[in-house]
PDB file of C-alpha atoms in Angstrom:
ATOM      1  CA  UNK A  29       5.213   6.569 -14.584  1.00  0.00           C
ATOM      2  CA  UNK A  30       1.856   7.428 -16.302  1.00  0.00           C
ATOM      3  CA  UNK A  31       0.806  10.143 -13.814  1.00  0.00           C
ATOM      4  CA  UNK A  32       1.683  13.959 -14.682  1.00  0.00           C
ATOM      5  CA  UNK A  33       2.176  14.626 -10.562  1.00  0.00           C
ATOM      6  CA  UNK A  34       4.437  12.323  -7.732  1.00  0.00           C
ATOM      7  CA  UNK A  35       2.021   9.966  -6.625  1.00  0.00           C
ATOM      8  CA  UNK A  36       2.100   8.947  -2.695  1.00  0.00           C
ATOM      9  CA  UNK A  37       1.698   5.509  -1.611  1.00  0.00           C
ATOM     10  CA  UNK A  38      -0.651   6.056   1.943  1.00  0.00           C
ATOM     11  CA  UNK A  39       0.290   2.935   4.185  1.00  0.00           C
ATOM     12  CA  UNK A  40      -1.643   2.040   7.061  1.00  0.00           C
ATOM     13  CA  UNK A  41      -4.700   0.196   9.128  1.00  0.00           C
ATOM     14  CA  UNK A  42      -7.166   0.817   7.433  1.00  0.00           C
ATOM     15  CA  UNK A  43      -9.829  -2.266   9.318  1.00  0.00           C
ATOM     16  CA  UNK A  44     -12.436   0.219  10.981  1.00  0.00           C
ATOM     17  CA  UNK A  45     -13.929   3.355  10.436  1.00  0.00           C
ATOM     18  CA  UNK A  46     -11.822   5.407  12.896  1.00  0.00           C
ATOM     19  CA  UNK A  47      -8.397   4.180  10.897  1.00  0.00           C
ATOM     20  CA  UNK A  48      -9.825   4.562   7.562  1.00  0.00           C
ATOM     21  CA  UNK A  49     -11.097   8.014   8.740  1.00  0.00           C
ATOM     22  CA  UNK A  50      -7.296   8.429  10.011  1.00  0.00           C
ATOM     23  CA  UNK A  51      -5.607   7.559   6.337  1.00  0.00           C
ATOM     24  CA  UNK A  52      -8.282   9.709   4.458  1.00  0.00           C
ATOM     25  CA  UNK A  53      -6.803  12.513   6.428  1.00  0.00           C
ATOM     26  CA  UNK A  54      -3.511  11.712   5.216  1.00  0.00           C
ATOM     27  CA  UNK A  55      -4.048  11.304   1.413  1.00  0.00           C
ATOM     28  CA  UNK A  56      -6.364  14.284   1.516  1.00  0.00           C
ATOM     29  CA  UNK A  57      -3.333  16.386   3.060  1.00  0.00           C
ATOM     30  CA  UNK A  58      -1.317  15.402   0.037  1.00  0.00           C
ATOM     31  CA  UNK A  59      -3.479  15.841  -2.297  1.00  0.00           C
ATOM     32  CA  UNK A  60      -4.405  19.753  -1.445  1.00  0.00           C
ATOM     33  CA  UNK A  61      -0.987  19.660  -1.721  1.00  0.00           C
ATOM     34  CA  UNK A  62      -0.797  18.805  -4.981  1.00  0.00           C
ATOM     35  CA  UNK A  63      -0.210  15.017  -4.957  1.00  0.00           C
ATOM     36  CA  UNK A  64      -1.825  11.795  -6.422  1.00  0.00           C
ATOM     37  CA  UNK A  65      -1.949   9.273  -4.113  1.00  0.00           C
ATOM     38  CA  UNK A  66      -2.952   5.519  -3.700  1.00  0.00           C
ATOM     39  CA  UNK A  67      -5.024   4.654  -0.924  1.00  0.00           C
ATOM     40  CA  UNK A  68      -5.862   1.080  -0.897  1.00  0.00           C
ATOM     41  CA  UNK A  69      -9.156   1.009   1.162  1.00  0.00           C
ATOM     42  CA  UNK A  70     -10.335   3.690  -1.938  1.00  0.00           C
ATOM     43  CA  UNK A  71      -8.530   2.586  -4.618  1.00  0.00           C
ATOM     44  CA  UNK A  72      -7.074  -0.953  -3.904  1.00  0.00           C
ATOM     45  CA  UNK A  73      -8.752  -4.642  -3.643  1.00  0.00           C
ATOM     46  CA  UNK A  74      -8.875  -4.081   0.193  1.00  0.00           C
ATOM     47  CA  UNK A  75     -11.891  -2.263   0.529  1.00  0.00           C
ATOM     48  CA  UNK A  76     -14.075  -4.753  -2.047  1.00  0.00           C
ATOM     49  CA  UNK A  77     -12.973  -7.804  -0.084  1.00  0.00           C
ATOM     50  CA  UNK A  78     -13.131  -7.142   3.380  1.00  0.00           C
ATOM     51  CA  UNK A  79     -16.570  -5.297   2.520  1.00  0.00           C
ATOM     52  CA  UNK A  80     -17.736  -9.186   1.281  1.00  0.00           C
ATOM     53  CA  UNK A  81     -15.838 -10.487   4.107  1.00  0.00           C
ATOM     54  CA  UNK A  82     -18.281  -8.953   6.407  1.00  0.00           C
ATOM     55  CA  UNK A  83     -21.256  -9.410   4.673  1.00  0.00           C
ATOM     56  CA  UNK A  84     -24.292 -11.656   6.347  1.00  0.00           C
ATOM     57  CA  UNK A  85     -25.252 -12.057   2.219  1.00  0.00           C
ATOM     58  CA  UNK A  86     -21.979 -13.856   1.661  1.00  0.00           C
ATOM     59  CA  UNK A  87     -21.608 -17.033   3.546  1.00  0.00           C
ATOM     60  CA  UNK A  88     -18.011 -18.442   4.951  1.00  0.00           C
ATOM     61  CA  UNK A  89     -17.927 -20.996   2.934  1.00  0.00           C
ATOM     62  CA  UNK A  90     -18.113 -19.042  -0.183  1.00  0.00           C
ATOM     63  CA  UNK A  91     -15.664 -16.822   0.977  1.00  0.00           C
ATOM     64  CA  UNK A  92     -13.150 -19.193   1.889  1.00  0.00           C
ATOM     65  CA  UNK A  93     -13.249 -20.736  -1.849  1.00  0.00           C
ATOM     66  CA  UNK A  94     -11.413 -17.831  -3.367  1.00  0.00           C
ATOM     67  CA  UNK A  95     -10.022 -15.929   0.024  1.00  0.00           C
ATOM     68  CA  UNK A  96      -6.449 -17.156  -0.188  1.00  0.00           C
ATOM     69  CA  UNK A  97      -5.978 -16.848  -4.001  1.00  0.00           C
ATOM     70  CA  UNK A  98      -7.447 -13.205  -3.584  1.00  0.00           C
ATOM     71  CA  UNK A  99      -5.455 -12.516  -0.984  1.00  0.00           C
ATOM     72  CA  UNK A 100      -2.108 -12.816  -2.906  1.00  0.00           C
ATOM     73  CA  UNK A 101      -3.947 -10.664  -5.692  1.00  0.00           C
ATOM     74  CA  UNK A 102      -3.936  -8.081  -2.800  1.00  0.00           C
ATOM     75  CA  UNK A 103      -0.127  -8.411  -2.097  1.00  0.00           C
ATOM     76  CA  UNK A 104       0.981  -8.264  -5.277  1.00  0.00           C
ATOM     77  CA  UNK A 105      -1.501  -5.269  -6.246  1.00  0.00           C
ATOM     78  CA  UNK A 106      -0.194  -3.768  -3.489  1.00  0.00           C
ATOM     79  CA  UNK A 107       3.826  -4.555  -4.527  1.00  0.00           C
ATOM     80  CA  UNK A 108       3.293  -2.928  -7.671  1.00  0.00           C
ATOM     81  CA  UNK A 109       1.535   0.267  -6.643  1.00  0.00           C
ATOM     82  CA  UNK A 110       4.499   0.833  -4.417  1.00  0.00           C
ATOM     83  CA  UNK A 111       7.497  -0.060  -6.463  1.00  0.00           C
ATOM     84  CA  UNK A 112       6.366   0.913  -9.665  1.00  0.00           C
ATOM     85  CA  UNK A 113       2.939   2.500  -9.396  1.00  0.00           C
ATOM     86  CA  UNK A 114       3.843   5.338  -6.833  1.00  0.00           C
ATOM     87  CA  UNK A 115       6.718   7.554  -6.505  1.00  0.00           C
ATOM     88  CA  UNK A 116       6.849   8.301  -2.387  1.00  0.00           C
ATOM     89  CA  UNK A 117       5.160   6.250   0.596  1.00  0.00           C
ATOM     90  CA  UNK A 118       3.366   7.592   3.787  1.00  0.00           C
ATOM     91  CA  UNK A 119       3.083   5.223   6.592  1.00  0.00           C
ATOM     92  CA  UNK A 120       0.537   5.601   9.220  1.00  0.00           C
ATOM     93  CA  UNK A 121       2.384   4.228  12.501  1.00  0.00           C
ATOM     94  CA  UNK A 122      -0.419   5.721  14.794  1.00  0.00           C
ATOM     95  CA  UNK A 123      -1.478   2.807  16.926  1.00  0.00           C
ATOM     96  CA  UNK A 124      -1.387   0.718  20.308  1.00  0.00           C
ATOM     97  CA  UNK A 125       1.110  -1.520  17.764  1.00  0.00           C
ATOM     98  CA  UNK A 126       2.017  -0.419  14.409  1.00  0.00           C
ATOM     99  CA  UNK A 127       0.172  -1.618  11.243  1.00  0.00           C
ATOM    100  CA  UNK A 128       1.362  -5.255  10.263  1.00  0.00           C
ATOM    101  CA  UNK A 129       0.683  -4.709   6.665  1.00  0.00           C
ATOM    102  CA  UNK A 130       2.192  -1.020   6.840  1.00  0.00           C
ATOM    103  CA  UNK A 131       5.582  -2.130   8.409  1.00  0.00           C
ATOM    104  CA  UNK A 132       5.799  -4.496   5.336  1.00  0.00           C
ATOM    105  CA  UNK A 133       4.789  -1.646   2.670  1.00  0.00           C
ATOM    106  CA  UNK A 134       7.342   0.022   4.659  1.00  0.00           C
ATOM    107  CA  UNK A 135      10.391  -1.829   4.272  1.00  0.00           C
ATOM    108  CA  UNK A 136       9.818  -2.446   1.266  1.00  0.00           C
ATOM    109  CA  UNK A 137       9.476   1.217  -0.169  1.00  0.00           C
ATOM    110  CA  UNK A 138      12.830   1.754   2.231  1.00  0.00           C
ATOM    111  CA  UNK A 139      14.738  -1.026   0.238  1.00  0.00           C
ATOM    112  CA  UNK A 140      13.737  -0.170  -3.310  1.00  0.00           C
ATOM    113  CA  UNK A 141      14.899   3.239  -2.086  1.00  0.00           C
ATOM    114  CA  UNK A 142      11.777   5.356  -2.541  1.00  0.00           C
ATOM    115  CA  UNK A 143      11.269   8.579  -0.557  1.00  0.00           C
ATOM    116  CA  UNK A 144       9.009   7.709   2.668  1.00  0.00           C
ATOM    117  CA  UNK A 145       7.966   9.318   5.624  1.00  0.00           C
ATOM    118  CA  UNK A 146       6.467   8.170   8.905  1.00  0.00           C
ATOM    119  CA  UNK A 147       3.253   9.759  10.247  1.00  0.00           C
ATOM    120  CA  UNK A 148       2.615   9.276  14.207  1.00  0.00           C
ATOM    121  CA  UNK A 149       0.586  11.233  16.326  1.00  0.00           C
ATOM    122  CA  UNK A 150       0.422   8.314  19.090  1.00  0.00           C
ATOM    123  CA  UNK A 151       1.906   8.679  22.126  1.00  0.00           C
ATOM    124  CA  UNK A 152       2.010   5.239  23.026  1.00  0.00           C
ATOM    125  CA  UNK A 153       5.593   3.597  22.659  1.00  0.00           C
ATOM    126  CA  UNK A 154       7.801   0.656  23.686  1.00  0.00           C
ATOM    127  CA  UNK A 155      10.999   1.495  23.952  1.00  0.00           C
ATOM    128  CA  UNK A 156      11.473   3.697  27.407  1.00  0.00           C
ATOM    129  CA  UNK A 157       9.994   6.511  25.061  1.00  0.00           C
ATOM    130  CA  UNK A 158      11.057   6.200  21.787  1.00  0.00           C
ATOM    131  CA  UNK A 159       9.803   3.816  18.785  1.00  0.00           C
ATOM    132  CA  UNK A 160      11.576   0.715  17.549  1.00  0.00           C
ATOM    133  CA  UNK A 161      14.700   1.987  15.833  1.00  0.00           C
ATOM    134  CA  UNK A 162      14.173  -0.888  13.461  1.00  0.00           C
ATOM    135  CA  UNK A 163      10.880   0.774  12.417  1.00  0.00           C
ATOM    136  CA  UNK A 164      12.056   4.860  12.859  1.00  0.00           C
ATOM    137  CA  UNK A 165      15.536   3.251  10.650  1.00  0.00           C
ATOM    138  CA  UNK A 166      13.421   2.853   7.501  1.00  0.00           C
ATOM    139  CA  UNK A 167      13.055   6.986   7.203  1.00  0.00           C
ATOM    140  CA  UNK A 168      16.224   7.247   7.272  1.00  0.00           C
ATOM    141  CA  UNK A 169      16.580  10.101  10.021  1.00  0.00           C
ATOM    142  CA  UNK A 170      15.138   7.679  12.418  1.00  0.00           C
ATOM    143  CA  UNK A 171      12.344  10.351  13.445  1.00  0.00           C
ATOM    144  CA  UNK A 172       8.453  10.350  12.712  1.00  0.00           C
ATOM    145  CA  UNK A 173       6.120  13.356  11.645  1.00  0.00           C
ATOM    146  CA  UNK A 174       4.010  14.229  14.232  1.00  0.00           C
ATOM    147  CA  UNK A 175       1.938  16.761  11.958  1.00  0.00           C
ATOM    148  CA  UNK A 176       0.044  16.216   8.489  1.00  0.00           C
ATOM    149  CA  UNK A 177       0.684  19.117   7.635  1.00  0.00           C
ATOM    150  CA  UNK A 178       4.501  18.309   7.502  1.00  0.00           C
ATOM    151  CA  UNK A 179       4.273  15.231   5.860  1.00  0.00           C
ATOM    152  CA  UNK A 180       4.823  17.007   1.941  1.00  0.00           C
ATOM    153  CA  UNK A 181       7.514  18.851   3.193  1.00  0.00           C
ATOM    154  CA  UNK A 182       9.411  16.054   4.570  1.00  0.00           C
ATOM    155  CA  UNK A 183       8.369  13.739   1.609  1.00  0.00           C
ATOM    156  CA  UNK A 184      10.402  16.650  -0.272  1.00  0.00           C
ATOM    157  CA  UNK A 185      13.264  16.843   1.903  1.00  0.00           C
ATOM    158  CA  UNK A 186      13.610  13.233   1.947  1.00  0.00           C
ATOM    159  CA  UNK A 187      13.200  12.735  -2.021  1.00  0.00           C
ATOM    160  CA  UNK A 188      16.320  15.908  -2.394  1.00  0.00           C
ATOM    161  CA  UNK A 189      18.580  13.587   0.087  1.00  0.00           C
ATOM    162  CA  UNK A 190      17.831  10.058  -1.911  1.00  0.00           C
ATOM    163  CA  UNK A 191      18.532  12.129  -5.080  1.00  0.00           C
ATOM    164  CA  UNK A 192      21.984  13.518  -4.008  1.00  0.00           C
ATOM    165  CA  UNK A 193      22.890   9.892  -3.995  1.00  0.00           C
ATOM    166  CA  UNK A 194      22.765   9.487  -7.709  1.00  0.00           C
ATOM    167  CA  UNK A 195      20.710   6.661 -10.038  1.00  0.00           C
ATOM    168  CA  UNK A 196      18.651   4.277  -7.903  1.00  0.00           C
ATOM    169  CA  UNK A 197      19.744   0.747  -8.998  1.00  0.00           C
ATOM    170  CA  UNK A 198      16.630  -1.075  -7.946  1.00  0.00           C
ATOM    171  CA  UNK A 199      14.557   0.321 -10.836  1.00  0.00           C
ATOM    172  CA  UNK A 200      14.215  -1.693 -14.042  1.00  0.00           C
ATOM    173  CA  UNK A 201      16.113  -4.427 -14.599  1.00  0.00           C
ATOM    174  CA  UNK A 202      17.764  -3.702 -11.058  1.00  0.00           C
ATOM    175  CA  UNK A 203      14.683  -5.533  -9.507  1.00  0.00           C
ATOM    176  CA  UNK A 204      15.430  -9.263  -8.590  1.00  0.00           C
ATOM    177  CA  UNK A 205      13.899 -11.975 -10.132  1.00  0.00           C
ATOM    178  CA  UNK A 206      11.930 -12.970  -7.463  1.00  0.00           C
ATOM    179  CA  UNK A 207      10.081  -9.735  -6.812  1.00  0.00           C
ATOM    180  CA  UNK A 208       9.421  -8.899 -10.312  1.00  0.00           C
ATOM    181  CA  UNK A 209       7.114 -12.105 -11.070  1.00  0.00           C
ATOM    182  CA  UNK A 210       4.934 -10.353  -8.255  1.00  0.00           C
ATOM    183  CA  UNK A 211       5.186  -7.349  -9.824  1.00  0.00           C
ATOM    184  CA  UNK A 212       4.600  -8.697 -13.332  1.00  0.00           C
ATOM    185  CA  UNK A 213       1.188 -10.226 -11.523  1.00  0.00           C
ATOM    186  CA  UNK A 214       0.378  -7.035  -9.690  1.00  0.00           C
ATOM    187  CA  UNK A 215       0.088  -5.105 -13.078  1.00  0.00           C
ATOM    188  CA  UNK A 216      -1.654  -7.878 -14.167  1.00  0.00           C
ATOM    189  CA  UNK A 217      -4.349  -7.447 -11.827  1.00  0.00           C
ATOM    190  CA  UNK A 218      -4.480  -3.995 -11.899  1.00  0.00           C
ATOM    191  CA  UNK A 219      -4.868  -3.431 -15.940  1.00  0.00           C
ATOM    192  CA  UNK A 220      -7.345  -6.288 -15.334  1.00  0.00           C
ATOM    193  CA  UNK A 221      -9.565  -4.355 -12.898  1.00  0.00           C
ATOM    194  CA  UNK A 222      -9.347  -1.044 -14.639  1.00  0.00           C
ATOM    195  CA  UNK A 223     -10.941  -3.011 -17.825  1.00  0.00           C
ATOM    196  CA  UNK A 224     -13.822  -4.947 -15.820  1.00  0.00           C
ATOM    197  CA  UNK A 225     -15.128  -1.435 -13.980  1.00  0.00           C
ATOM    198  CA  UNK A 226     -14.853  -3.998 -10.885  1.00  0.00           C
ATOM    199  CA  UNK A 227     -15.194  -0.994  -8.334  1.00  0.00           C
ATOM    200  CA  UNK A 228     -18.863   0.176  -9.978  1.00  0.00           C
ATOM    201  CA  UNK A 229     -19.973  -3.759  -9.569  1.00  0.00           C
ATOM    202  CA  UNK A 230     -22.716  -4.806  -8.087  1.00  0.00           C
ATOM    203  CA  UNK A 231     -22.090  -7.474  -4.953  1.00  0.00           C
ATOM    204  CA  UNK A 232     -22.973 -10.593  -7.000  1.00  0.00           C
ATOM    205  CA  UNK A 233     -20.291  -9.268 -10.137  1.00  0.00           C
ATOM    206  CA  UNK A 234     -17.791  -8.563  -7.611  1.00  0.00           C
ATOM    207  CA  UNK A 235     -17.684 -12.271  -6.304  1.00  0.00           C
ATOM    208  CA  UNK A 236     -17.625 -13.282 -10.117  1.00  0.00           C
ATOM    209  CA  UNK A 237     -14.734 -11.012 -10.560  1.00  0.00           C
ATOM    210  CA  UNK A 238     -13.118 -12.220  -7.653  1.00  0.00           C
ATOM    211  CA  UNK A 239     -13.217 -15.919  -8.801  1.00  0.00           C
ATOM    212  CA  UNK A 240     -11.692 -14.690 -11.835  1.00  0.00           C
ATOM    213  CA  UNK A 241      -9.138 -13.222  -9.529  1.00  0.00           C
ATOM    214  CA  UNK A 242      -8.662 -16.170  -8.224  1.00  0.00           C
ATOM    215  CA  UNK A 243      -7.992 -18.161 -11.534  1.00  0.00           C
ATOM    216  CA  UNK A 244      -5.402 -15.915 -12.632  1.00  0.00           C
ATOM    217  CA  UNK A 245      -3.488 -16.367  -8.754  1.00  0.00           C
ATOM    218  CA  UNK A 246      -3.401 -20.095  -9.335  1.00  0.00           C
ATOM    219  CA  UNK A 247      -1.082 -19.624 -12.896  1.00  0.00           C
ATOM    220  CA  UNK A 248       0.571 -16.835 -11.488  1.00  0.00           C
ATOM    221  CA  UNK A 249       4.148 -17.741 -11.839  1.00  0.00           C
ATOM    222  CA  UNK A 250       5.706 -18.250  -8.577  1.00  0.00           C
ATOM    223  CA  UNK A 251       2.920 -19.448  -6.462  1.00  0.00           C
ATOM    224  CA  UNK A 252       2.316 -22.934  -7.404  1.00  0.00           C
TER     225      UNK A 252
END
């Protein structure tokens, strides 16, 4: 791990202003805590795509062309930050249904064993009351945070239980085969991005970059 402090991976929607307002709120709790985090509609592919997505500049068809190669670029970006980029995860379960994409992140931080909490602040439920015990499971205390403010503190608490339990066996080499080609594509991406400045691009270098992107998800191993 590169970075001097825990770094938090902050799961959640993140597909309109109010949610990405919503996750914001969440890293920058952790962070005046004394955190670095990972927020993927700052810091990820997310927010460059689904800004060109929406643009009336960039037509459909173009789009299309290099969507689904760019979208498994996302995933495995994604992967990586969370197994081996960031120490803890956040997830944002505040919703009328809880984030697809988070409930993914999710279970997978729960079964690499990494420290995780579950933010909700959301009445709104499904089970006479309570939340899907195969969601509230993956905290292992089956119980949410309703406050940001609590979220460090229970990150901690969490992080002291997981440690009592000695070595965690799915770091390394512990990692199946399977998951580490994603990985190994993941970092890829990621050292690949951090070279090309793709975040300070213009629109027009960012759909070059993309198609680059794109290349390197058709020889990815693993997703012929």
């Amino acid at each position: 791990m590169k970075h001097s402090k825990k770094r938090v991976y902050c799961s959640g929607p993140l597909f309109c202003p109010e949610e990405q307002w919503g996750m914001k709120a969440i890293a920058d709790v952790l962070e005046k805590a004394g955190y670095d985090t990972f927020l993927p509609q700052r810091d990820g592919l997310e927010k460059y795509v689904m800004g060109l997505a929406n643009d009336p500049r960039v037509t459909n068809k173009m789009f299309r062309r290099i969507n689904q190669f760019v979208s498994r670029a996302i995933f495995s970006v994604d992967v990586y930050q969370i197994i081996e980029g960031c120490d803890y995860l956040v997830f944002n379960m505040n919703g009328r249904t809880p984030d697809e994409g988070g409930v993914v992140e999710t279970g997978i931080a729960f079964a690499v064993q990494k420290p995780l909490v579950i933010y909700k602040k959301d009445y709104r439920t499904k089970f006479n009351g309570s939340d899907n015990s195969m969601l509230t499971g993956l905290t292992y205390t089956f119980s949410t945070v309703g406050q940001m403010e609590r979220i460090p503190a229970e990150l901690e608490k969490v992080a002291a239980s997981l440690e009592s339990l000695g070595p965690n066996p799915y770091s390394g080499n512990g990692i199946p085969p399977h998951m580490q080609k994603v990985l190994s594509f993941g970092k890829k991406v990621w050292k690949f991005l951090g070279v090309v400045n793709f975040f300070e691009a213009g629109d027009e270098k960012r759909l070059d970059l993309l198609d680059q992107i794109a290349a390197m998800s058709k020889e990815a191993p693993g997703f012929a």
